[in-house]
PDB file of C-alpha atoms and ligand atoms in Angstrom:
ATOM      1  CA  MET A   1     -17.364  29.273   5.388  1.00 97.00           C
ATOM      2  CA  LEU A   2     -17.645  32.591   7.195  1.00 98.00           C
ATOM      3  CA  SER A   3     -20.610  34.756   7.980  1.00 98.00           C
ATOM      4  CA  VAL A   4     -20.270  38.156   9.611  1.00 98.00           C
ATOM      5  CA  ALA A   5     -23.565  39.843  10.484  1.00 98.00           C
ATOM      6  CA  ASP A   6     -24.052  43.341  11.878  1.00 98.00           C
ATOM      7  CA  LEU A   7     -20.564  43.314  13.393  1.00 98.00           C
ATOM      8  CA  THR A   8     -19.809  46.335  15.564  1.00 98.00           C
ATOM      9  CA  VAL A   9     -16.380  46.556  17.216  1.00 97.00           C
ATOM     10  CA  TRP A  10     -15.228  49.057  19.840  1.00 97.00           C
ATOM     11  CA  PHE A  11     -12.164  49.837  21.900  1.00 97.00           C
ATOM     12  CA  GLY A  12     -12.101  51.075  25.489  1.00 93.00           C
ATOM     13  CA  GLN A  13     -14.880  51.853  27.926  1.00 90.00           C
ATOM     14  CA  GLU A  14     -17.393  54.684  28.083  1.00 87.00           C
ATOM     15  CA  PRO A  15     -16.899  57.657  28.036  1.00 90.00           C
ATOM     16  CA  ASP A  16     -13.722  56.991  26.012  1.00 92.00           C
ATOM     17  CA  ARG A  17     -15.172  54.218  23.930  1.00 94.00           C
ATOM     18  CA  VAL A  18     -14.228  54.366  20.237  1.00 95.00           C
ATOM     19  CA  THR A  19     -16.293  52.397  17.771  1.00 97.00           C
ATOM     20  CA  ALA A  20     -14.037  51.237  14.931  1.00 98.00           C
ATOM     21  CA  VAL A  21     -16.507  49.089  12.956  1.00 98.00           C
ATOM     22  CA  HIS A  22     -20.227  49.796  12.561  1.00 98.00           C
ATOM     23  CA  GLY A  23     -22.589  46.978  11.563  1.00 98.00           C
ATOM     24  CA  ALA A  24     -20.454  45.145   9.002  1.00 98.00           C
ATOM     25  CA  THR A  25     -22.212  42.308   7.174  1.00 98.00           C
ATOM     26  CA  PHE A  26     -20.678  39.941   4.613  1.00 98.00           C
ATOM     27  CA  ASP A  27     -20.393  36.228   3.820  1.00 98.00           C
ATOM     28  CA  LEU A  28     -17.614  34.107   2.357  1.00 98.00           C
ATOM     29  CA  ALA A  29     -18.430  30.940   0.453  1.00 97.00           C
ATOM     30  CA  GLN A  30     -16.167  27.928   0.871  1.00 96.00           C
ATOM     31  CA  GLY A  31     -13.130  28.406  -1.406  1.00 96.00           C
ATOM     32  CA  GLU A  32     -13.821  32.072  -2.045  1.00 97.00           C
ATOM     33  CA  SER A  33     -11.235  34.826  -1.823  1.00 98.00           C
ATOM     34  CA  PHE A  34     -12.752  38.020  -0.409  1.00 98.00           C
ATOM     35  CA  GLY A  35     -10.962  41.359  -0.119  1.00 98.00           C
ATOM     36  CA  LEU A  36     -11.315  44.256   2.296  1.00 98.00           C
ATOM     37  CA  VAL A  37     -10.163  47.647   1.055  1.00 96.00           C
ATOM     38  CA  GLY A  38     -10.499  51.199   2.286  1.00 94.00           C
ATOM     39  CA  GLU A  39      -8.477  54.093   3.579  1.00 91.00           C
ATOM     40  CA  SER A  40      -6.160  53.826   6.563  1.00 93.00           C
ATOM     41  CA  GLY A  41      -8.131  53.602   9.809  1.00 95.00           C
ATOM     42  CA  SER A  42     -11.343  52.440   8.113  1.00 96.00           C
ATOM     43  CA  GLY A  43     -11.509  49.289  10.253  1.00 97.00           C
ATOM     44  CA  LYS A  44     -10.106  46.539   7.999  1.00 97.00           C
ATOM     45  CA  SER A  45      -7.648  45.052  10.496  1.00 96.00           C
ATOM     46  CA  THR A  46     -10.197  45.462  13.266  1.00 97.00           C
ATOM     47  CA  ILE A  47     -12.638  43.186  11.418  1.00 98.00           C
ATOM     48  CA  LEU A  48      -9.952  40.492  10.990  1.00 97.00           C
ATOM     49  CA  ARG A  49      -8.823  40.789  14.596  1.00 96.00           C
ATOM     50  CA  ALA A  50     -12.401  40.588  15.888  1.00 96.00           C
ATOM     51  CA  ILE A  51     -13.009  37.419  13.859  1.00 96.00           C
ATOM     52  CA  ALA A  52      -9.762  35.950  15.265  1.00 95.00           C
ATOM     53  CA  GLY A  53     -10.923  36.667  18.826  1.00 94.00           C
ATOM     54  CA  LEU A  54      -8.249  39.280  19.491  1.00 93.00           C
ATOM     55  CA  ILE A  55     -10.628  42.102  20.453  1.00 94.00           C
ATOM     56  CA  PRO A  56     -13.008  41.738  23.418  1.00 91.00           C
ATOM     57  CA  GLY A  57     -15.498  44.494  22.563  1.00 94.00           C
ATOM     58  CA  TRP A  58     -17.837  43.463  19.787  1.00 94.00           C
ATOM     59  CA  SER A  59     -21.474  42.713  19.045  1.00 95.00           C
ATOM     60  CA  GLY A  60     -23.256  41.055  16.170  1.00 96.00           C
ATOM     61  CA  ARG A  61     -22.697  37.565  14.866  1.00 96.00           C
ATOM     62  CA  ILE A  62     -19.586  35.752  13.646  1.00 97.00           C
ATOM     63  CA  THR A  63     -20.188  32.263  12.273  1.00 97.00           C
ATOM     64  CA  VAL A  64     -17.317  30.084  11.072  1.00 96.00           C
ATOM     65  CA  ASP A  65     -18.169  26.918   9.204  1.00 94.00           C
ATOM     66  CA  GLY A  66     -21.620  26.940  10.775  1.00 93.00           C
ATOM     67  CA  ARG A  67     -20.372  27.495  14.337  1.00 93.00           C
ATOM     68  CA  ASP A  68     -21.260  30.672  16.197  1.00 93.00           C
ATOM     69  CA  GLN A  69     -18.256  32.270  17.873  1.00 93.00           C
ATOM     70  CA  ARG A  70     -18.679  33.391  21.449  1.00 82.00           C
ATOM     71  CA  ALA A  71     -17.733  36.862  22.567  1.00 65.00           C
ATOM     72  CA  ASP A  72     -14.766  36.179  24.816  1.00 68.00           C
ATOM     73  CA  ARG A  73     -12.590  33.418  23.441  1.00 80.00           C
ATOM     74  CA  ARG A  74     -11.839  31.097  20.551  1.00 89.00           C
ATOM     75  CA  ASP A  75     -11.243  27.397  21.157  1.00 86.00           C
ATOM     76  CA  ARG A  76      -8.735  25.023  19.592  1.00 84.00           C
ATOM     77  CA  ALA A  77     -11.294  23.893  17.016  1.00 87.00           C
ATOM     78  CA  PHE A  78     -11.518  27.504  15.829  1.00 92.00           C
ATOM     79  CA  PHE A  79      -7.760  27.763  15.254  1.00 90.00           C
ATOM     80  CA  ARG A  80      -7.814  24.452  13.470  1.00 91.00           C
ATOM     81  CA  THR A  81     -10.207  26.064  10.993  1.00 95.00           C
ATOM     82  CA  VAL A  82      -9.007  29.681  10.963  1.00 96.00           C
ATOM     83  CA  GLN A  83      -5.465  31.064  10.964  1.00 95.00           C
ATOM     84  CA  MET A  84      -4.167  34.599  10.532  1.00 94.00           C
ATOM     85  CA  VAL A  85      -1.119  35.945   8.692  1.00 93.00           C
ATOM     86  CA  PHE A  86       0.023  39.411   9.727  1.00 89.00           C
ATOM     87  CA  GLN A  87       1.632  42.218   7.801  1.00 86.00           C
ATOM     88  CA  ASP A  88       5.035  42.274   9.408  1.00 84.00           C
ATOM     89  CA  PRO A  89       7.046  39.047   9.182  1.00 77.00           C
ATOM     90  CA  TYR A  90       9.760  40.680  11.295  1.00 77.00           C
ATOM     91  CA  ALA A  91       7.459  41.219  14.260  1.00 81.00           C
ATOM     92  CA  SER A  92       5.500  37.978  13.953  1.00 82.00           C
ATOM     93  CA  LEU A  93       8.419  35.530  14.445  1.00 88.00           C
ATOM     94  CA  HIS A  94      10.217  35.187  17.759  1.00 90.00           C
ATOM     95  CA  PRO A  95      13.905  36.051  17.185  1.00 90.00           C
ATOM     96  CA  ARG A  96      15.250  33.163  19.301  1.00 93.00           C
ATOM     97  CA  HIS A  97      13.009  30.433  17.896  1.00 94.00           C
ATOM     98  CA  SER A  98      14.269  28.462  14.901  1.00 96.00           C
ATOM     99  CA  VAL A  99      11.943  27.683  12.001  1.00 97.00           C
ATOM    100  CA  ASP A 100      11.880  24.099  13.280  1.00 97.00           C
ATOM    101  CA  ALA A 101      10.863  25.199  16.785  1.00 97.00           C
ATOM    102  CA  VAL A 102       8.105  27.496  15.507  1.00 95.00           C
ATOM    103  CA  LEU A 103       6.549  24.834  13.301  1.00 96.00           C
ATOM    104  CA  ALA A 104       6.991  22.006  15.822  1.00 97.00           C
ATOM    105  CA  GLU A 105       5.343  24.047  18.571  1.00 95.00           C
ATOM    106  CA  THR A 106       2.346  24.886  16.389  1.00 93.00           C
ATOM    107  CA  LEU A 107       1.973  21.265  15.246  1.00 95.00           C
ATOM    108  CA  ARG A 108       2.126  19.977  18.833  1.00 94.00           C
ATOM    109  CA  LEU A 109      -0.400  22.580  19.993  1.00 90.00           C
ATOM    110  CA  GLN A 110      -2.764  21.266  17.355  1.00 88.00           C
ATOM    111  CA  GLY A 111      -2.189  17.710  18.540  1.00 90.00           C
ATOM    112  CA  MET A 112      -0.613  16.616  15.240  1.00 92.00           C
ATOM    113  CA  ASP A 113       1.458  13.448  14.890  1.00 93.00           C
ATOM    114  CA  ARG A 114       4.491  12.767  12.595  1.00 96.00           C
ATOM    115  CA  ILE A 115       5.939  16.198  13.405  1.00 97.00           C
ATOM    116  CA  ASP A 116       9.189  15.681  11.431  1.00 96.00           C
ATOM    117  CA  GLN A 117       7.463  14.719   8.210  1.00 97.00           C
ATOM    118  CA  ARG A 118       4.975  17.523   8.575  1.00 97.00           C
ATOM    119  CA  ILE A 119       7.688  20.146   9.028  1.00 97.00           C
ATOM    120  CA  VAL A 120       9.484  19.003   5.878  1.00 97.00           C
ATOM    121  CA  LYS A 121       6.186  18.996   3.953  1.00 97.00           C
ATOM    122  CA  LEU A 122       5.253  22.490   5.195  1.00 97.00           C
ATOM    123  CA  LEU A 123       8.641  23.889   4.162  1.00 97.00           C
ATOM    124  CA  ASP A 124       8.188  22.317   0.723  1.00 96.00           C
ATOM    125  CA  ASP A 125       4.654  23.686   0.457  1.00 96.00           C
ATOM    126  CA  VAL A 126       5.830  27.266   0.983  1.00 96.00           C
ATOM    127  CA  GLY A 127       8.773  26.893  -1.399  1.00 95.00           C
ATOM    128  CA  LEU A 128      11.551  26.961   1.202  1.00 96.00           C
ATOM    129  CA  GLY A 129      12.651  23.340   1.431  1.00 92.00           C
ATOM    130  CA  ARG A 130      14.276  21.504   4.327  1.00 92.00           C
ATOM    131  CA  GLY A 131      17.489  23.531   4.143  1.00 95.00           C
ATOM    132  CA  PHE A 132      15.669  26.290   6.013  1.00 97.00           C
ATOM    133  CA  ARG A 133      14.506  24.100   8.860  1.00 97.00           C
ATOM    134  CA  PHE A 134      17.124  25.028  11.451  1.00 97.00           C
ATOM    135  CA  ARG A 135      17.507  28.693  10.584  1.00 96.00           C
ATOM    136  CA  TYR A 136      16.626  31.594  12.850  1.00 96.00           C
ATOM    137  CA  PRO A 137      14.628  34.639  11.726  1.00 94.00           C
ATOM    138  CA  HIS A 138      17.749  36.833  11.416  1.00 94.00           C
ATOM    139  CA  GLN A 139      19.079  34.344   8.851  1.00 95.00           C
ATOM    140  CA  LEU A 140      16.043  34.860   6.614  1.00 95.00           C
ATOM    141  CA  SER A 141      14.993  37.570   4.160  1.00 93.00           C
ATOM    142  CA  GLY A 142      11.643  39.321   4.615  1.00 92.00           C
ATOM    143  CA  GLY A 143      10.045  37.148   1.944  1.00 94.00           C
ATOM    144  CA  GLN A 144      11.449  33.976   3.514  1.00 95.00           C
ATOM    145  CA  ARG A 145      10.137  35.054   6.910  1.00 94.00           C
ATOM    146  CA  GLN A 146       6.695  35.573   5.456  1.00 94.00           C
ATOM    147  CA  ARG A 147       6.908  32.080   3.937  1.00 96.00           C
ATOM    148  CA  VAL A 148       7.657  30.735   7.427  1.00 96.00           C
ATOM    149  CA  ALA A 149       4.683  32.684   8.828  1.00 95.00           C
ATOM    150  CA  ILE A 150       2.500  31.161   6.094  1.00 96.00           C
ATOM    151  CA  ALA A 151       3.877  27.678   6.870  1.00 96.00           C
ATOM    152  CA  ARG A 152       3.034  28.225  10.538  1.00 96.00           C
ATOM    153  CA  ALA A 153      -0.518  29.226   9.573  1.00 95.00           C
ATOM    154  CA  LEU A 154      -0.852  26.137   7.350  1.00 96.00           C
ATOM    155  CA  ALA A 155       0.459  23.818  10.091  1.00 95.00           C
ATOM    156  CA  ALA A 156      -2.990  23.643  11.665  1.00 92.00           C
ATOM    157  CA  GLU A 157      -4.436  22.598   8.278  1.00 94.00           C
ATOM    158  CA  PRO A 158      -6.924  25.488   8.395  1.00 96.00           C
ATOM    159  CA  ARG A 159      -9.659  26.101   5.858  1.00 97.00           C
ATOM    160  CA  LEU A 160      -9.876  29.874   6.229  1.00 98.00           C
ATOM    161  CA  LEU A 161      -6.916  32.261   6.245  1.00 98.00           C
ATOM    162  CA  LEU A 162      -7.225  35.839   7.493  1.00 97.00           C
ATOM    163  CA  LEU A 163      -4.529  37.762   5.640  1.00 97.00           C
ATOM    164  CA  ASP A 164      -3.803  41.292   6.871  1.00 96.00           C
ATOM    165  CA  GLU A 165      -1.645  43.065   4.289  1.00 94.00           C
ATOM    166  CA  PRO A 166       0.471  39.919   3.887  1.00 93.00           C
ATOM    167  CA  THR A 167       2.844  41.493   1.379  1.00 92.00           C
ATOM    168  CA  SER A 168       2.904  45.214   2.101  1.00 89.00           C
ATOM    169  CA  ALA A 169       6.023  45.050   4.311  1.00 87.00           C
ATOM    170  CA  LEU A 170       7.948  43.350   1.497  1.00 90.00           C
ATOM    171  CA  ASP A 171       9.983  44.526  -1.437  1.00 89.00           C
ATOM    172  CA  VAL A 172       7.892  44.868  -4.620  1.00 87.00           C
ATOM    173  CA  SER A 173       9.648  41.969  -6.407  1.00 87.00           C
ATOM    174  CA  VAL A 174       9.055  39.698  -3.417  1.00 92.00           C
ATOM    175  CA  GLN A 175       5.408  40.770  -3.099  1.00 93.00           C
ATOM    176  CA  ALA A 176       4.487  39.066  -6.372  1.00 94.00           C
ATOM    177  CA  GLU A 177       6.227  35.841  -5.287  1.00 94.00           C
ATOM    178  CA  ILE A 178       4.290  35.693  -2.032  1.00 95.00           C
ATOM    179  CA  LEU A 179       0.996  36.526  -3.767  1.00 96.00           C
ATOM    180  CA  ASN A 180       1.617  33.738  -6.282  1.00 95.00           C
ATOM    181  CA  LEU A 181       2.420  31.363  -3.431  1.00 96.00           C
ATOM    182  CA  LEU A 182      -0.836  32.307  -1.676  1.00 97.00           C
ATOM    183  CA  ALA A 183      -2.812  31.810  -4.906  1.00 97.00           C
ATOM    184  CA  ASP A 184      -1.222  28.366  -5.442  1.00 96.00           C
ATOM    185  CA  LEU A 185      -1.841  27.321  -1.840  1.00 97.00           C
ATOM    186  CA  ARG A 186      -5.487  28.314  -2.121  1.00 97.00           C
ATOM    187  CA  ASP A 187      -5.882  26.077  -5.191  1.00 96.00           C
ATOM    188  CA  GLU A 188      -3.947  23.162  -3.723  1.00 95.00           C
ATOM    189  CA  HIS A 189      -5.561  23.171  -0.296  1.00 94.00           C
ATOM    190  CA  GLY A 190      -9.020  24.486  -1.222  1.00 95.00           C
ATOM    191  CA  LEU A 191      -8.570  27.413   1.174  1.00 98.00           C
ATOM    192  CA  THR A 192     -10.868  30.368   1.711  1.00 98.00           C
ATOM    193  CA  TYR A 193      -9.205  33.797   2.046  1.00 98.00           C
ATOM    194  CA  LEU A 194     -10.279  36.993   3.743  1.00 98.00           C
ATOM    195  CA  MET A 195      -7.588  39.418   2.642  1.00 98.00           C
ATOM    196  CA  VAL A 196      -6.906  43.032   3.567  1.00 97.00           C
ATOM    197  CA  SER A 197      -4.804  45.201   1.301  1.00 93.00           C
ATOM    198  CA  HIS A 198      -4.500  48.903   0.684  1.00 87.00           C
ATOM    199  CA  ASP A 199      -3.328  47.961  -2.818  1.00 89.00           C
ATOM    200  CA  LEU A 200      -6.365  47.626  -5.097  1.00 92.00           C
ATOM    201  CA  SER A 201      -4.354  45.834  -7.781  1.00 91.00           C
ATOM    202  CA  VAL A 202      -3.496  43.099  -5.258  1.00 93.00           C
ATOM    203  CA  ILE A 203      -7.187  42.653  -4.413  1.00 95.00           C
ATOM    204  CA  ALA A 204      -8.172  42.784  -8.092  1.00 94.00           C
ATOM    205  CA  HIS A 205      -5.633  40.034  -8.798  1.00 93.00           C
ATOM    206  CA  MET A 206      -6.271  37.801  -5.775  1.00 96.00           C
ATOM    207  CA  CYS A 207      -9.976  38.093  -4.931  1.00 97.00           C
ATOM    208  CA  ASP A 208     -13.368  37.079  -6.285  1.00 97.00           C
ATOM    209  CA  ARG A 209     -15.284  39.793  -4.424  1.00 98.00           C
ATOM    210  CA  LEU A 210     -14.440  42.643  -2.107  1.00 97.00           C
ATOM    211  CA  ALA A 211     -15.937  45.008   0.434  1.00 98.00           C
ATOM    212  CA  VAL A 212     -15.066  48.690   0.370  1.00 96.00           C
ATOM    213  CA  MET A 213     -14.819  50.302   3.799  1.00 97.00           C
ATOM    214  CA  GLN A 214     -15.007  53.909   4.828  1.00 96.00           C
ATOM    215  CA  ARG A 215     -14.889  55.144   8.437  1.00 96.00           C
ATOM    216  CA  GLY A 216     -15.833  51.794   9.938  1.00 97.00           C
ATOM    217  CA  ARG A 217     -18.656  51.006   7.541  1.00 98.00           C
ATOM    218  CA  ILE A 218     -18.885  48.781   4.494  1.00 98.00           C
ATOM    219  CA  VAL A 219     -20.068  51.107   1.743  1.00 96.00           C
ATOM    220  CA  GLU A 220     -20.195  48.536  -1.048  1.00 96.00           C
ATOM    221  CA  ILE A 221     -19.591  44.865  -1.810  1.00 97.00           C
ATOM    222  CA  LEU A 222     -18.678  44.225  -5.430  1.00 96.00           C
ATOM    223  CA  PRO A 223     -17.208  41.543  -7.694  1.00 96.00           C
ATOM    224  CA  ALA A 224     -13.467  41.948  -8.267  1.00 95.00           C
ATOM    225  CA  ALA A 225     -14.260  41.965 -11.997  1.00 94.00           C
ATOM    226  CA  ASN A 226     -15.939  45.356 -11.481  1.00 93.00           C
ATOM    227  CA  LEU A 227     -12.844  46.623  -9.706  1.00 91.00           C
ATOM    228  CA  ARG A 228     -10.690  45.403 -12.597  1.00 88.00           C
ATOM    229  CA  ALA A 229     -13.013  47.249 -14.980  1.00 88.00           C
ATOM    230  CA  GLY A 230     -12.820  50.369 -12.811  1.00 86.00           C
ATOM    231  CA  GLN A 231     -16.532  50.251 -11.957  1.00 86.00           C
ATOM    232  CA  GLY A 232     -17.874  50.907  -8.491  1.00 85.00           C
ATOM    233  CA  ALA A 233     -21.535  51.615  -7.815  1.00 86.00           C
ATOM    234  CA  GLN A 234     -20.776  53.958  -4.916  1.00 89.00           C
ATOM    235  CA  PRO A 235     -19.004  57.292  -5.440  1.00 89.00           C
ATOM    236  CA  TYR A 236     -16.536  56.437  -2.674  1.00 89.00           C
ATOM    237  CA  THR A 237     -15.493  53.246  -4.477  1.00 90.00           C
ATOM    238  CA  THR A 238     -14.947  55.179  -7.695  1.00 88.00           C
ATOM    239  CA  HIS A 239     -12.950  57.747  -5.756  1.00 87.00           C
ATOM    240  CA  LEU A 240     -10.814  55.004  -4.237  1.00 88.00           C
ATOM    241  CA  ILE A 241     -10.189  53.414  -7.634  1.00 86.00           C
ATOM    242  CA  GLU A 242      -9.202  56.756  -9.128  1.00 85.00           C
ATOM    243  CA  ALA A 243      -7.028  57.695  -6.166  1.00 83.00           C
ATOM    244  CA  SER A 244      -5.237  54.363  -6.176  1.00 79.00           C
ATOM    245  CA  ALA A 245      -1.729  55.296  -7.251  1.00 53.00           C
ATOM    246  CA  GLY A 246      -0.298  53.181 -10.027  1.00 53.00           C
ATOM    247  CA  TYR A 247      -3.500  51.240 -10.540  1.00 50.00           C
ATOM    248  CA  ARG A 248      -4.637  51.194 -14.143  1.00 54.00           C
ATOM    249  CA  PRO A 249      -7.894  49.343 -14.773  1.00 52.00           C
ATOM    250  CA  GLU A 250      -7.500  47.272 -17.969  1.00 53.00           C
ATOM    251  CA  ALA A 251     -10.824  48.486 -19.306  1.00 47.00           C
ATOM    252  CA  ARG A 252      -9.553  52.057 -19.589  1.00 47.00           C
ATOM    253  CA  PRO A 253      -7.410  53.489 -22.356  1.00 45.00           C
TER     254      PRO A 253
HETATM  255  N1  ATP B 301      -6.106  48.817  20.123  1.00 62.51           N
HETATM  256  C1  ATP B 301      -6.789  49.910  19.746  1.00 62.51           C
HETATM  257  N2  ATP B 301      -7.252  50.801  20.634  1.00 62.51           N
HETATM  258  C2  ATP B 301      -7.957  51.874  20.257  1.00 62.51           C
HETATM  259  N3  ATP B 301      -8.291  52.149  18.982  1.00 62.51           N
HETATM  260  C3  ATP B 301      -7.857  51.311  18.037  1.00 62.51           C
HETATM  261  C4  ATP B 301      -7.076  50.140  18.357  1.00 62.51           C
HETATM  262  N4  ATP B 301      -6.809  49.485  17.204  1.00 62.51           N
HETATM  263  C5  ATP B 301      -7.369  50.214  16.225  1.00 62.51           C
HETATM  264  N5  ATP B 301      -8.002  51.304  16.709  1.00 62.51           N
HETATM  265  C6  ATP B 301      -8.743  52.323  15.936  1.00 62.51           C
HETATM  266  O1  ATP B 301      -9.720  51.675  15.156  1.00 62.51           O
HETATM  267  C7  ATP B 301      -9.826  52.298  13.870  1.00 62.51           C
HETATM  268  C8  ATP B 301      -9.660  51.258  12.785  1.00 62.51           C
HETATM  269  O2  ATP B 301      -8.323  50.789  12.816  1.00 62.51           O
HETATM  270  P1  ATP B 301      -7.813  49.608  11.889  1.00 62.51           P
HETATM  271  O3  ATP B 301      -6.470  49.238  12.365  1.00 62.51           O
HETATM  272  O4  ATP B 301      -8.847  48.553  11.823  1.00 62.51           O
HETATM  273  O5  ATP B 301      -7.729  50.324  10.464  1.00 62.51           O
HETATM  274  P2  ATP B 301      -7.227  49.763   9.075  1.00 62.51           P
HETATM  275  O6  ATP B 301      -8.351  49.933   8.110  1.00 62.51           O
HETATM  276  O7  ATP B 301      -6.675  48.396   9.251  1.00 62.51           O
HETATM  277  O8  ATP B 301      -6.077  50.808   8.691  1.00 62.51           O
HETATM  278  P3  ATP B 301      -4.640  50.586   7.976  1.00 62.51           P
HETATM  279  O9  ATP B 301      -4.942  50.539   6.504  1.00 62.51           O
HETATM  280  O10 ATP B 301      -3.884  51.821   8.343  1.00 62.51           O
HETATM  281  O11 ATP B 301      -4.036  49.324   8.508  1.00 62.51           O
HETATM  282  C9  ATP B 301      -8.794  53.405  13.847  1.00 62.51           C
HETATM  283  O12 ATP B 301      -9.417  54.600  14.127  1.00 62.51           O
HETATM  284  C10 ATP B 301      -7.829  53.016  14.951  1.00 62.51           C
HETATM  285  O13 ATP B 301      -7.249  54.161  15.525  1.00 62.51           O
HETATM  286 MG1   MG B 302      -4.737  47.594   9.110  1.00 62.51          MG
END
């Protein structure tokens, strides 16, 4: 579904150029859920943003569903296959656009027909229901806003979702609801996930495999089962597991 090969991403121009990602390589199979973890500033969001075409300075190879992505822009076909959900549902929705307007606009942009039926179906799919259709963001809780952001991402009927800390701006009780929703949606729609989280227990719960990043480099790719068992091959991974506050691998006493 996704292949990233020797991806290097930088910001700015020489002599002030900062390289945020150095030679990252990983692949996602169709239907897989793949996590990216690592300390703050290690380049996780940068990888997602580069895949989504939001950063101009990159080299290497990004292939989505067999199609090579060009350096400067992504076309409509790309966004029909790949959608992104951001961390902050407060910042990602326009305050003066109703839920209906947001979803209708996205559906029209994708050239979809039967807009009314699709909006109702999307709201059902994310557990909101049609009663939320004409609300504005300020009339929604954080969790409800994130459900709207997920509905907007699903409107294009994508196959790959790029999820950047999709629950970390939310209250702990709401986090589990949104994670369960994402897990259900993946099953129902056969989606592939590339998910960033600083919370290892979220990745352990949601992902099949993960990459551990440190200072812009992938130091290890491991099965999530190893993370759940508290086993990393690289010392940095072990350090991260041990440092992860509140995370208790089941395999340990
Ligand atoms: N627009 C930008 N211009 C310049 N440097 C940037 C920009 N965006 C990110 N960076 C730098 O790139 C590096 C990687 O940042 P990135 O946001 O990918 O980290 P992250 O792993 O997502 O961290 P966090 O867990 O805090 O979200 C950091 O050093 C950051 O300062
Ligand atoms: Mg980030």
